[in-house]
Coordinates of C-alpha atoms and ligand atoms in Angstrom, one line a residue:
X663 CA 182.5 81.1 -46.6
X664 CA 181.2 78.1 -48.1
X665 CA 183.0 76.1 -51.2
X666 CA 181.1 76.8 -54.8
X667 CA 179.5 73.5 -55.4
X668 CA 179.7 71.4 -58.8
X669 CA 176.7 71.1 -60.6
X670 CA 176.0 68.1 -62.4
X671 CA 172.8 68.6 -64.3
X672 CA 170.1 68.9 -61.4
X673 CA 172.2 67.5 -59.2
X674 CA 175.1 68.9 -57.1
X675 CA 177.8 67.8 -54.7
X676 CA 177.1 69.7 -51.7
X677 CA 177.7 69.9 -48.2
X678 CA 175.1 68.7 -45.8
X679 CA 175.4 72.3 -44.8
X680 CA 174.6 73.4 -47.8
X681 CA 172.4 71.1 -48.9
X682 CA 170.0 72.2 -45.8
X683 CA 170.6 76.1 -46.9
X684 CA 169.4 74.9 -50.5
X685 CA 166.5 73.8 -49.0
X686 CA 165.7 76.8 -47.1
X687 CA 166.1 79.0 -49.8
X688 CA 164.1 77.1 -52.2
X689 CA 161.3 76.6 -49.8
X690 CA 160.5 80.5 -50.0
X691 CA 162.0 81.5 -46.3
X692 CA 161.8 85.2 -46.3
X693 CA 164.0 85.9 -43.2
X694 CA 166.9 83.9 -42.5
X695 CA 169.4 84.5 -39.1
X696 CA 171.7 83.1 -37.4
X697 CA 175.1 83.0 -34.9
X698 CA 178.1 81.2 -36.0
X699 CA 179.2 78.1 -34.5
X700 CA 180.7 74.6 -35.7
X701 CA 179.0 72.4 -37.0
X702 CA 176.4 75.0 -38.1
X703 CA 178.5 77.9 -39.4
X704 CA 178.2 77.1 -43.1
X705 CA 174.5 77.3 -43.0
X706 CA 173.7 80.8 -43.2
X707 CA 176.3 81.9 -45.9
X708 CA 175.0 78.8 -48.1
X709 CA 171.6 80.7 -47.7
X710 CA 173.1 84.1 -48.8
X711 CA 175.1 82.3 -51.9
X712 CA 172.1 80.5 -52.8
X713 CA 169.3 83.4 -52.3
X714 CA 171.8 85.3 -54.6
X715 CA 172.0 82.5 -57.3
X716 CA 168.0 82.1 -56.8
X717 CA 167.1 85.9 -56.9
X718 CA 165.2 85.2 -53.9
X719 CA 164.3 88.4 -51.8
X720 CA 164.6 87.3 -48.8
X721 CA 166.4 88.4 -45.6
X722 CA 170.0 87.0 -44.4
X723 CA 171.7 88.2 -41.7
X724 CA 174.1 87.3 -38.8
X725 CA 172.5 87.9 -35.2
X726 CA 174.5 89.5 -32.6
X727 CA 173.8 85.9 -30.8
X728 CA 171.4 83.0 -31.1
X729 CA 168.7 84.7 -29.0
X730 CA 168.4 87.8 -31.1
X731 CA 168.5 85.2 -34.4
X732 CA 165.7 83.5 -33.1
X733 CA 163.9 86.2 -31.8
X734 CA 164.0 88.2 -35.6
X735 CA 162.9 85.0 -36.9
X736 CA 160.0 84.1 -34.7
X737 CA 158.7 88.0 -35.4
X738 CA 159.0 87.2 -39.2
X739 CA 156.6 84.0 -38.8
X740 CA 154.2 86.3 -36.9
X741 CA 153.7 88.0 -40.2
X742 CA 152.6 84.8 -42.2
X743 CA 155.9 84.5 -43.7
X744 CA 158.5 81.3 -43.7
X745 CA 161.6 82.4 -41.6
X746 CA 164.4 80.6 -40.1
X747 CA 166.9 80.5 -37.5
X748 CA 170.1 78.6 -37.4
X749 CA 172.4 77.6 -34.4
X750 CA 174.2 75.0 -32.9
X751 CA 173.6 73.0 -29.9
X752 CA 175.3 75.7 -27.5
X753 CA 173.2 78.3 -29.0
X754 CA 170.4 76.9 -28.4
X755 CA 170.8 77.8 -24.7
X756 CA 171.1 81.1 -25.5
X757 CA 167.8 80.9 -27.3
X758 CA 166.3 79.0 -24.9
X759 CA 164.2 81.8 -23.5
X760 CA 162.5 82.6 -27.0
X761 CA 162.2 79.1 -28.1
X762 CA 160.5 77.9 -24.9
X763 CA 158.1 80.9 -25.4
X764 CA 157.6 80.8 -28.6
X765 CA 156.7 77.1 -28.5
X766 CA 153.5 77.8 -26.6
X767 CA 152.5 80.2 -29.5
X768 CA 150.1 79.8 -32.5
X769 CA 152.5 80.3 -35.5
X770 CA 151.3 82.0 -38.9
X771 CA 154.1 81.6 -40.9
X772 CA 155.9 78.2 -40.8
X773 CA 159.3 78.8 -38.7
X774 CA 162.0 76.7 -38.8
X775 CA 164.8 76.1 -36.1
X776 CA 168.2 74.4 -37.4
X777 CA 170.3 73.3 -34.3
X778 CA 173.4 71.4 -35.7
X779 CA 174.8 69.0 -32.8
X780 CA 178.7 68.1 -32.0
X781 CA 178.5 64.8 -30.7
X782 CA 182.2 63.6 -29.9
X783 CA 182.1 66.9 -29.3
X784 CA 184.6 68.0 -31.7
X785 CA 184.7 72.0 -31.2
X786 CA 182.2 72.4 -28.3
X787 CA 182.2 72.8 -24.4
X788 CA 179.1 70.5 -24.5
X789 CA 177.8 67.0 -25.8
X790 CA 174.3 68.1 -25.3
X791 CA 171.2 66.6 -27.4
X792 CA 169.1 69.3 -29.0
X793 CA 166.3 66.4 -29.0
X794 CA 166.2 66.9 -25.5
X795 CA 165.3 70.5 -26.1
X796 CA 162.6 69.3 -28.6
X797 CA 161.2 67.5 -26.1
X798 CA 161.3 69.8 -23.4
X799 CA 159.5 72.6 -25.4
X800 CA 157.5 70.4 -27.1
X801 CA 157.9 70.8 -30.4
X802 CA 158.7 68.0 -33.4
X803 CA 162.1 67.4 -34.3
X804 CA 163.6 65.9 -37.8
X805 CA 166.9 63.8 -37.1
X806 CA 168.6 63.3 -40.9
X807 CA 170.2 60.6 -41.7
X808 CA 172.0 62.5 -44.9
X809 CA 173.1 65.5 -46.6
X810 CA 169.8 64.8 -49.0
X811 CA 167.5 63.6 -46.4
X812 CA 168.2 67.0 -44.4
X813 CA 167.3 69.1 -47.4
X814 CA 164.2 67.5 -48.3
X815 CA 163.4 67.5 -44.1
X816 CA 163.6 71.2 -44.6
X817 CA 160.3 71.4 -46.6
X818 CA 158.4 69.2 -44.3
X819 CA 159.5 70.8 -41.1
X820 CA 158.1 74.1 -42.8
X821 CA 154.8 72.3 -44.2
X822 CA 154.1 70.5 -40.7
X823 CA 154.8 73.9 -38.9
X824 CA 152.4 76.1 -41.0
X825 CA 149.8 73.2 -40.4
X826 CA 150.1 72.7 -37.0
X827 CA 151.0 76.5 -36.0
X828 CA 154.2 75.4 -34.3
X829 CA 158.0 75.9 -34.6
X830 CA 159.7 72.8 -36.1
X831 CA 163.3 72.0 -35.3
X832 CA 165.5 70.1 -37.7
X833 CA 168.7 68.4 -35.8
X834 CA 171.6 67.4 -38.1
X835 CA 174.5 66.6 -36.1
X836 CA 178.2 66.9 -37.1
X837 CA 178.7 64.0 -39.4
X838 CA 175.5 65.1 -41.6
X839 CA 176.4 68.9 -41.5
X840 CA 180.1 68.2 -43.0
X841 CA 179.2 64.9 -45.0
X842 CA 179.4 65.7 -48.7
X843 CA 176.5 64.2 -51.1
X844 CA 174.8 64.5 -54.4
X845 CA 171.8 66.7 -53.6
X846 CA 168.5 67.4 -55.7
X847 CA 168.7 70.9 -57.0
X848 CA 165.7 72.5 -57.3
X849 CA 163.7 76.0 -58.2
X850 CA 162.8 78.7 -55.9
X851 CA 159.3 78.2 -54.5
X852 CA 157.4 81.6 -54.3
X853 CA 156.9 82.9 -51.0
X854 CA 154.1 81.1 -49.2
X855 CA 151.1 83.5 -48.2
X856 CA 151.4 87.7 -47.6
X857 CA 153.2 89.3 -45.1
X858 CA 150.5 90.8 -43.1
X859 CA 150.7 91.0 -39.3
X860 CA 147.4 91.3 -37.9
X861 CA 147.0 93.0 -34.5
X862 CA 145.9 90.1 -32.0
X863 CA 147.3 90.8 -28.5
X864 CA 145.9 87.3 -27.1
X865 CA 148.0 85.6 -30.2
X866 CA 150.9 87.6 -30.0
X867 CA 151.5 88.4 -26.1
X868 CA 152.5 86.0 -24.1
X869 CA 150.8 86.7 -21.5
X870 CA 150.4 84.6 -18.0
X871 CA 146.8 84.1 -18.5
X872 CA 147.3 82.7 -22.3
X873 CA 149.2 79.9 -20.8
X874 CA 146.1 78.3 -19.6
X875 CA 144.8 78.1 -23.2
X876 CA 148.3 77.9 -24.9
X877 CA 149.9 75.0 -23.3
X878 CA 146.6 72.2 -23.6
X879 CA 146.7 73.4 -26.8
X880 CA 150.4 72.5 -27.4
X881 CA 149.6 69.2 -25.9
X882 CA 147.3 68.5 -28.2
X883 CA 149.4 69.5 -30.9
X884 CA 151.9 67.6 -30.2
X885 CA 149.6 64.1 -29.8
X886 CA 148.6 65.1 -33.4
X887 CA 151.9 65.5 -34.7
X888 CA 152.9 62.2 -33.3
X889 CA 149.6 60.3 -35.3
X890 CA 151.1 62.2 -38.2
X891 CA 154.6 60.7 -37.7
X892 CA 153.2 57.5 -37.1
X893 CA 151.3 57.2 -40.7
X894 CA 152.3 60.2 -43.0
X895 CA 156.2 60.2 -43.3
X896 CA 157.2 57.0 -44.3
X897 CA 160.3 58.4 -46.5
X898 CA 161.5 59.2 -42.9
X899 CA 160.3 56.6 -40.5
X900 CA 160.4 52.9 -42.3
X901 CA 161.4 49.4 -41.6
X902 CA 164.4 47.6 -43.5
X903 CA 163.6 44.1 -42.9
X904 CA 165.7 41.3 -42.3
X905 CA 165.9 38.7 -45.4
X906 CA 166.7 35.7 -42.8
X907 CA 164.9 35.3 -39.5
X908 CA 165.8 38.3 -37.5
X909 CA 168.2 37.8 -34.5
X910 CA 168.1 41.3 -33.8
X911 CA 166.0 44.4 -34.3
X912 CA 167.9 48.0 -34.3
X913 CA 165.8 51.3 -33.8
X914 CA 168.1 53.9 -35.4
X915 CA 167.6 58.0 -35.6
X916 CA 170.1 60.2 -37.5
X917 CA 173.1 59.5 -38.6
X918 CA 173.3 56.5 -36.7
X919 CA 171.2 54.8 -39.1
X920 CA 173.7 55.4 -42.0
X921 CA 176.4 54.1 -39.9
X922 CA 174.6 50.9 -38.8
X923 CA 173.6 50.1 -42.3
X924 CA 176.9 50.6 -43.7
X925 CA 178.4 47.9 -41.3
X926 CA 175.8 45.2 -41.3
X927 CA 176.1 45.6 -45.5
X928 CA 179.9 45.3 -44.8
X929 CA 179.3 42.3 -42.9
X930 CA 176.6 41.0 -45.0
X931 CA 174.3 40.3 -41.8
X932 CA 170.9 39.7 -43.2
X933 CA 169.3 38.4 -40.1
X934 CA 169.3 42.2 -38.4
X935 CA 165.9 44.4 -39.2
X936 CA 166.8 48.2 -38.8
X937 CA 163.5 50.8 -38.1
X938 CA 164.7 54.3 -39.2
X939 CA 163.4 56.8 -37.1
X940 CA 163.9 60.2 -39.0
X941 CA 161.4 62.0 -36.3
X942 CA 162.6 61.2 -32.7
X943 CA 159.8 63.5 -31.2
X944 CA 157.2 63.2 -30.6
X945 CA 158.3 59.7 -31.3
X946 CA 155.9 57.6 -33.5
X947 CA 155.6 55.2 -30.5
X948 CA 152.9 52.5 -32.0
X949 CA 155.2 52.1 -34.7
X950 CA 158.4 51.9 -32.7
X951 CA 156.4 49.5 -30.2
X952 CA 155.1 47.3 -33.0
X953 CA 158.8 46.6 -34.3
X954 CA 160.0 45.7 -31.2
X955 CA 157.0 42.9 -30.5
X956 CA 158.3 41.5 -33.5
X957 CA 162.0 41.5 -32.7
X958 CA 163.7 38.9 -30.0
X959 CA 165.8 41.6 -28.7
X960 CA 166.1 45.4 -30.0
X961 CA 169.1 47.8 -29.5
X962 CA 168.6 51.4 -29.6
X963 CA 171.3 53.7 -31.8
X964 CA 170.7 57.4 -31.3
X965 CA 173.1 60.3 -30.4
X966 CA 173.7 61.4 -27.7
X967 CA 171.2 61.1 -25.5
X968 CA 168.2 58.4 -25.0
X969 CA 165.6 60.5 -26.4
X970 CA 163.8 57.7 -28.5
X971 CA 164.3 55.4 -26.0
X972 CA 162.6 57.5 -22.8
X973 CA 159.6 58.0 -24.7
X974 CA 158.7 54.4 -24.6
X975 CA 156.2 53.1 -22.4
X976 CA 158.0 49.9 -21.8
X977 CA 162.0 49.7 -21.9
X978 CA 161.9 46.2 -20.6
X979 CA 164.6 44.2 -22.7
X980 CA 165.6 47.7 -24.2
X981 CA 169.2 47.4 -25.3
X982 CA 170.7 51.1 -25.0
X983 CA 171.9 54.0 -23.3
X984 CA 169.6 53.5 -20.5
X985 CA 171.5 50.2 -19.6
X986 CA 175.3 51.0 -20.6
X987 CA 175.2 49.0 -23.5
X988 CA 175.6 51.9 -25.6
X989 CA 178.0 54.1 -23.8
X990 CA 176.4 57.4 -21.9
X991 CA 178.7 59.9 -24.0
X992 CA 180.9 60.5 -27.1
X993 CA 179.6 60.7 -30.7
X994 CA 178.6 56.9 -31.9
X995 CA 181.4 56.2 -34.5
X996 CA 181.7 53.4 -36.8
X997 CA 184.2 51.5 -34.7
X998 CA 182.2 52.2 -31.9
X999 CA 179.1 50.9 -33.1
X1000 CA 180.6 48.1 -34.8
X1001 CA 182.1 47.5 -31.2
X1002 CA 178.6 47.4 -29.8
X1003 CA 177.1 45.4 -32.3
X1004 CA 179.6 42.5 -32.3
X1005 CA 178.9 41.8 -28.6
X1006 CA 175.3 41.5 -29.0
X1007 CA 175.7 39.4 -31.9
X1008 CA 178.3 37.2 -30.4
X1009 CA 180.7 37.9 -33.0
X1010 CA 184.7 37.7 -32.8
X1011 CA 185.2 40.9 -34.5
X1012 CA 187.9 43.3 -32.9
X1013 CA 186.4 46.5 -34.6
X1014 CA 187.4 49.3 -32.4
X1015 CA 190.6 50.6 -31.0
X1016 CA 192.0 46.9 -30.8
X1017 CA 191.2 46.5 -34.1
X1018 CA 194.8 45.4 -36.1
X1019 CA 193.8 47.0 -39.1
X1020 CA 192.7 50.2 -37.5
X1021 CA 196.0 50.2 -35.8
X1022 CA 198.2 49.5 -38.8
X1023 CA 196.0 52.5 -40.6
X1024 CA 197.2 54.9 -37.9
X1025 CA 200.8 53.7 -38.0
X1026 CA 201.3 53.7 -41.8
X1027 CA 199.9 57.7 -41.8
X1028 CA 202.3 58.4 -38.9
X1029 CA 200.0 60.3 -37.1
X1030 CA 201.7 62.7 -34.2
X1031 CA 199.0 64.0 -32.2
X1032 CA 199.4 67.9 -31.3
X1033 CA 197.5 70.0 -29.2
X1034 CA 195.5 72.8 -30.4
X1035 CA 197.4 76.3 -30.8
X1036 CA 197.0 79.6 -31.5
X1037 CA 198.4 80.2 -35.2
X1038 CA 201.8 81.5 -36.1
X1039 CA 201.7 85.2 -35.9
X1040 CA 198.1 85.0 -34.0
X1041 CA 197.7 88.8 -32.4
X1042 CA 196.2 87.1 -29.5
X1043 CA 199.4 85.2 -28.2
X1044 CA 201.0 88.7 -27.9
X1045 CA 198.2 90.0 -26.0
X1046 CA 198.3 87.2 -23.8
X1047 CA 201.8 87.3 -23.2
X1048 CA 201.3 91.2 -22.5
X1049 CA 198.7 90.4 -19.8
X1050 CA 200.7 87.5 -18.1
X1051 CA 204.0 89.9 -17.9
X1052 CA 202.3 92.5 -16.7
X1053 CA 200.3 91.0 -14.1
X1054 CA 201.7 87.4 -13.4
X1055 CA 199.7 87.0 -10.4
X1056 CA 196.4 87.9 -11.9
X1057 CA 193.1 85.7 -12.1
X1058 CA 192.5 85.4 -15.9
X1059 CA 188.7 84.3 -16.8
X1060 CA 188.2 84.2 -20.9
X1061 CA 185.7 83.0 -23.4
X1062 CA 185.0 80.7 -25.9
X1063 CA 186.8 80.8 -29.1
X1064 CA 190.7 81.3 -30.1
X1065 CA 191.3 82.9 -26.3
X1066 CA 190.5 79.6 -24.9
X1067 CA 194.0 78.6 -26.7
X1068 CA 195.4 81.3 -24.4
X1069 CA 195.8 78.4 -21.7
X1070 CA 198.8 76.9 -23.3
X1071 CA 200.5 80.5 -22.1
X1072 CA 199.3 80.3 -18.8
X1073 CA 197.1 83.6 -19.3
X1074 CA 193.6 81.7 -19.2
X1075 CA 192.4 80.4 -16.0
X1076 CA 188.6 79.7 -16.6
X1077 CA 186.4 79.4 -19.3
X1078 CA 182.9 78.5 -19.2
X1079 CA 180.2 80.0 -22.0
X1080 CA 179.9 82.5 -24.3
X1081 CA 180.7 85.9 -22.4
X1082 CA 181.4 84.5 -18.9
X1083 CA 184.6 86.0 -18.8
X1084 CA 183.3 89.4 -17.8
X1085 CA 181.0 87.9 -16.0
X1086 CA 183.5 85.8 -14.2
X1087 CA 185.4 88.9 -13.8
X1088 CA 182.9 90.4 -11.7
X1089 CA 182.5 87.3 -9.4
X1090 CA 186.1 86.7 -9.0
X1091 CA 186.4 90.8 -8.1
X1092 CA 183.4 90.0 -5.3
X1093 CA 184.4 87.2 -3.9
X1094 CA 187.9 88.7 -2.9
X1095 CA 186.6 92.0 -1.9
X1096 CA 183.8 90.1 0.5
X1097 CA 187.1 88.4 1.5
X1098 CA 189.1 91.4 2.4
X1099 CA 191.9 90.7 -0.3
X1100 CA 193.0 92.2 -3.5
X1101 CA 193.8 90.4 -6.5
X1102 CA 194.3 91.5 -9.9
X1103 CA 191.7 90.1 -12.6
X1104 CA 192.2 90.8 -16.4
X1105 CA 189.3 88.8 -18.2
X1106 CA 190.0 88.4 -22.1
X1107 CA 187.2 88.2 -24.8
X1108 CA 187.1 88.4 -28.7
X1109 CA 185.1 91.3 -30.7
X1110 CA 182.2 88.9 -31.5
X1111 CA 182.2 87.2 -28.0
X1112 CA 181.9 90.8 -26.6
X1113 CA 178.9 91.5 -28.7
X1114 CA 177.3 88.4 -28.4
X1115 CA 176.9 88.3 -24.7
X1116 CA 179.8 90.1 -23.3
X1117 CA 177.9 93.8 -23.4
X1118 CA 175.5 93.1 -20.4
X1119 CA 178.1 91.9 -18.2
X1120 CA 179.9 94.9 -18.9
X1121 CA 177.0 97.2 -18.2
X1122 CA 176.2 95.3 -14.8
X1123 CA 180.2 95.4 -14.2
X1124 CA 180.4 99.5 -14.4
X1125 CA 176.6 99.8 -12.7
X1126 CA 177.6 97.5 -9.4
X1127 CA 181.6 99.0 -9.5
X1128 CA 183.5 95.7 -10.5
X1129 CA 187.3 96.3 -10.3
X1130 CA 188.7 94.1 -13.2
X1131 CA 190.6 95.2 -16.5
X1132 CA 188.6 93.7 -19.4
X1133 CA 191.0 93.0 -22.3
X1134 CA 188.8 92.7 -25.8
X1135 CA 190.8 91.0 -28.5
X1136 CA 189.6 92.5 -31.3
X1137 CA 190.9 90.6 -34.2
X1138 CA 188.3 92.1 -37.2
X1139 CA 186.4 88.3 -37.2
X1140 CA 185.0 85.7 -35.8
X1141 CA 187.8 83.4 -36.1
X1142 CA 187.5 80.2 -34.7
X1143 CA 183.9 79.3 -36.8
X1144 CA 186.0 80.6 -40.0
X1145 CA 186.0 84.2 -40.0
X1146 CA 182.4 85.6 -39.9
X1147 CA 181.6 89.4 -39.8
X1148 CA 180.0 90.8 -36.6
X1149 CA 178.9 94.6 -35.7
X1150 CA 182.5 95.1 -34.9
X1151 CA 183.2 94.4 -38.5
X1152 CA 180.1 95.6 -40.1
X1153 CA 180.0 93.6 -43.4
X1154 CA 176.8 91.8 -44.3
X1155 CA 175.8 88.6 -46.0
X1156 CA 174.2 89.3 -49.3
X1157 CA 175.7 91.1 -52.1
X1158 CA 174.7 94.8 -52.1
X1159 CA 173.8 94.5 -48.3
X1160 CA 175.7 97.4 -46.8
X1161 CA 176.1 97.2 -42.7
X1162 CA 177.2 99.4 -40.5
X1163 CA 180.4 99.3 -38.3
X1164 CA 179.8 99.5 -34.6
X1165 CA 182.5 101.2 -32.6
X1166 CA 183.4 99.1 -29.7
X1167 CA 185.2 102.0 -27.8
X1168 CA 182.2 103.9 -28.1
X1169 CA 180.1 101.3 -26.8
X1170 CA 182.4 100.8 -24.0
X1171 CA 182.6 104.6 -23.2
X1172 CA 178.4 104.8 -23.4
X1173 CA 178.1 102.1 -21.1
X1174 CA 179.9 104.2 -18.9
X1175 CA 183.7 102.4 -18.9
X1176 CA 186.3 105.9 -18.0
X1177 CA 189.1 104.1 -18.9
X1178 CA 189.1 102.9 -22.6
X1179 CA 192.4 102.0 -24.5
X1180 CA 193.5 100.8 -28.0
X1181 CA 196.7 98.9 -28.6
X1182 CA 198.3 97.5 -31.4
X1183 CA 198.3 93.5 -30.4
X1184 CA 201.9 93.0 -31.6
X1185 CA 203.4 95.9 -29.5
X1186 CA 204.2 94.0 -26.3
X1187 CA 205.9 97.0 -24.6
X1188 CA 202.6 99.1 -25.2
X1189 CA 200.0 96.2 -24.2
X1190 CA 202.2 95.7 -20.7
X1191 CA 202.4 99.1 -19.9
X1192 CA 198.6 99.7 -20.7
X1193 CA 197.4 96.3 -18.6
X1194 CA 199.0 97.5 -15.0
X1195 CA 198.1 101.3 -15.9
X1196 CA 194.2 99.7 -16.4
X1197 CA 194.5 97.7 -13.4
X1198 CA 195.3 100.9 -11.1
X1199 CA 192.8 102.3 -13.0
X1200 CA 190.2 100.0 -12.1
X1201 CA 191.2 99.7 -8.3
X1202 CA 191.4 102.9 -7.4
X1203 CA 188.2 103.6 -8.9
X1204 CA 186.3 100.5 -8.1
X1205 CA 185.3 100.1 -11.8
X1206 CA 186.0 97.8 -14.9
X1207 CA 188.8 99.2 -17.1
X1208 CA 189.0 98.3 -20.9
X1209 CA 191.9 97.5 -23.2
X1210 CA 191.1 96.7 -26.9
X1211 CA 194.1 94.8 -28.4
X1212 CA 193.6 95.4 -32.0
X1213 CA 195.3 93.2 -35.0
X1214 CA 193.7 91.5 -37.8
X1215 CA 193.5 87.6 -37.3
X1216 CA 195.8 85.6 -40.0
X1217 CA 193.2 84.0 -41.4
X1218 CA 192.5 87.3 -42.9
X1219 CA 195.9 87.2 -44.4
X1220 CA 196.9 90.9 -43.0
X1221 CA 199.5 93.0 -44.7
X1222 CA 202.4 93.1 -42.4
X1223 CA 206.0 94.1 -42.3
X1224 CA 208.0 91.1 -42.3
X1225 CA 210.8 90.6 -39.5
X1226 CA 213.4 88.1 -39.9
X1227 CA 214.5 86.8 -36.6
X1228 CA 216.7 84.2 -35.3
X1229 CA 217.9 82.8 -32.0
X1230 CA 222.0 83.5 -31.2
X1231 CA 222.6 80.6 -29.6
X1232 CA 225.5 82.4 -27.4
X1233 CA 222.8 84.2 -25.7
X1234 CA 220.0 81.5 -25.4
X1235 CA 220.7 80.3 -21.9
X1236 CA 218.1 77.7 -22.2
X1237 CA 215.8 78.7 -20.1
X1238 CA 212.6 77.8 -22.2
X1239 CA 210.4 81.2 -20.8
X1240 CA 210.1 81.7 -24.6
X1241 CA 208.3 78.3 -25.0
X1242 CA 206.6 78.3 -21.9
X1243 CA 204.7 82.0 -21.8
X1244 CA 205.1 82.9 -25.8
X1245 CA 204.5 79.5 -27.0
X1246 CA 204.7 79.8 -31.1
X1247 CA 204.9 76.8 -33.4
X1248 CA 207.6 78.9 -35.1
X1249 CA 209.9 79.0 -31.8
X1250 CA 210.8 75.5 -30.9
X1251 CA 213.4 73.8 -28.5
X1252 CA 216.3 71.6 -29.5
X1253 CA 216.3 69.2 -26.3
X1254 CA 219.9 68.2 -27.0
X1255 CA 221.3 71.7 -27.7
X1256 CA 219.2 72.8 -24.8
X1257 CA 218.7 76.1 -27.5
X1258 CA 215.7 77.6 -28.4
X1259 CA 215.8 78.0 -32.5
X1260 CA 213.5 79.2 -35.4
X1261 CA 211.1 76.4 -36.8
X1262 CA 211.4 78.0 -40.6
X1263 CA 208.6 75.7 -41.7
X1264 CA 206.2 77.9 -39.1
X1265 CA 207.6 81.2 -38.4
X1266 CA 205.6 84.0 -40.3
X1267 CA 208.2 86.7 -39.6
X1268 CA 205.6 88.5 -37.0
X1269 CA 208.7 89.6 -35.1
X1270 CA 206.6 89.9 -31.9
X1271 CA 209.2 87.0 -30.0
X1272 CA 211.6 89.6 -30.1
X1273 CA 210.8 91.5 -27.6
X1274 CA 210.2 88.1 -25.6
X1275 CA 213.1 86.9 -24.8
X1276 CA 214.2 88.2 -21.5
X1277 CA 218.5 87.4 -22.2
X1278 CA 218.0 89.1 -25.4
X1279 CA 218.5 86.4 -27.4
X1280 CA 216.0 86.5 -30.1
X1281 CA 216.7 89.3 -32.7
X1282 CA 215.9 90.5 -35.8
X1283 CA 218.5 89.2 -38.8
X1284 CA 219.8 92.5 -40.0
X1285 CA 222.7 93.0 -42.7
X1286 CA 224.4 90.6 -45.2
X1287 CA 226.1 87.4 -43.7
X1288 CA 223.4 87.0 -41.0
Ligands
SF4_183 S1 192.4 82.0 -36.6 FE1 192.9 84.1 -35.9 S2 192.4 84.3 -34.0 FE2 192.4 82.3 -34.3 S3 194.4 81.4 -33.6 FE3 194.8 81.7 -36.1 S4 195.3 83.8 -36.1 FE4 194.4 83.6 -34.0
SF4_184 S1 215.5 82.2 -26.8 FE1 215.7 83.4 -24.7 S2 214.0 82.9 -23.4 FE2 214.3 81.3 -25.2 S3 215.0 79.5 -24.1 FE3 216.4 80.9 -24.8 S4 217.3 82.1 -23.6 FE4 215.3 81.3 -22.9

């Protein structure tokens, strides 16, 4: 959940995501839907919090995935209400289908799509730039450089959406989402217009014949919006002129503007002009080309693709991503931008990793890099251990979320995107069958992910008779994004809004799965037996079998009995089996003594490791003097 913000008169110190949420509520939005995903996850809970505080009647809901969230919001806008869908950049891939269609519609109520991008990336499987998606769908995009600007843009994005009957995109990147800034707080504006759905099939039914009208109209809107961005949006698109004769012009969008402004200020450079662009699509081309014409050379700084650069009619002499001056991947961190600028300006400034100051700071901080691991006591660790030990030769596709970390336990072989563990299970089955081979397959997926996109894959596997085991690791939350509810949990976001839990077992049975078994995830013995049995069932009947490993995520602080454990050095033969296949931060290896031992700092006394050591060296501490 979001943190409580500190209110200072009419301003509050808000997280970027909270600032966006505040704008959504104040703007009179009536329906907001989202699927969590870092860096966007805090937006919807903050919308619910502000809606409660301001007494908005709006509906605030998690969708089971981004496509669902988008379509819910789109339908609401068909009635004339303001609506909003929120997701992260890879989520837009899931919602791409309705997004592309809805862009062609002449919308009635304002519809805002917030897509949080993750250059870096910090917690994503891609570094894609959603501004490209805006350009692909031909919708306008706002790219904020700060939390306060992000909030402000929400109002203008809604207004623009209503003015042109088009979806607008707000594309904050991770540094805007997660920065903190003092942000103006406003009052709740009354919802705009009446909620009234008029039956107009030619408008609301995306018939192929309508495209002949819709697409040219969309093209015309793009040009009208471009003209508006040239002249009416000076608060987002403006020049910071150089005080001295300019030696370099910089065109910067989004957070790159804030970064480059800080660097130039810090260096005291007053001979560089900057053009800030807050609306990268459609690019105000006249404004940009006029700026370029007045500069000796021009550098483009934008994350992550050359979206502004590629809209220029003439890129001759432009320094940027096209010609490799700016790296083609990765976040434009201050040290990266400083390095680029230093080279162009001919400065002897070791700003990046070679910087003695940065090196010294790193040394002083004594940062020891540690690879990401499942938390101590995480139920997934026990589940992965059971699966791996039951069928060591199995192929193990897995999914997005904490499960990816099962790679440390050698229990995850392939991860592609949300829900793909199920469909990859089908693919691995089919290829082995076609080659006349047999190999066990155990796919792993989480509860939220199962509802997100696992279900269609399961229905397909039942229908097509694909033999594999699907292990649903149900920890009663959406853990990696911060613990949001999902249909398996049943809770909703706004106070007094009661949800209803959807029973995973019944859903699987309803899909036609005949083997559905639920196991306490910590029970390694039962888990191993269930996996073997499930595979035999799947193999013999040529159909998928499901095991639900259930135990709450440690983030939910489950009430569970504490089992104090120790490693008996007499029995430990130093084989490292526990380290390599259980991989708990509480169980470490003393290389000098060649023995495993328990690190009390991390052990949460879940007791699962007692059943891990094949030599019986890990045991429960019992009795006095132990
Ligand atoms: S957050 Fe929850 S699911 Fe993720 S590693 Fe920690 S305990 Fe496991
Ligand atoms: S505790 Fe057991 S598994 Fe771990 S190193 Fe010692 S003997 Fe091997």
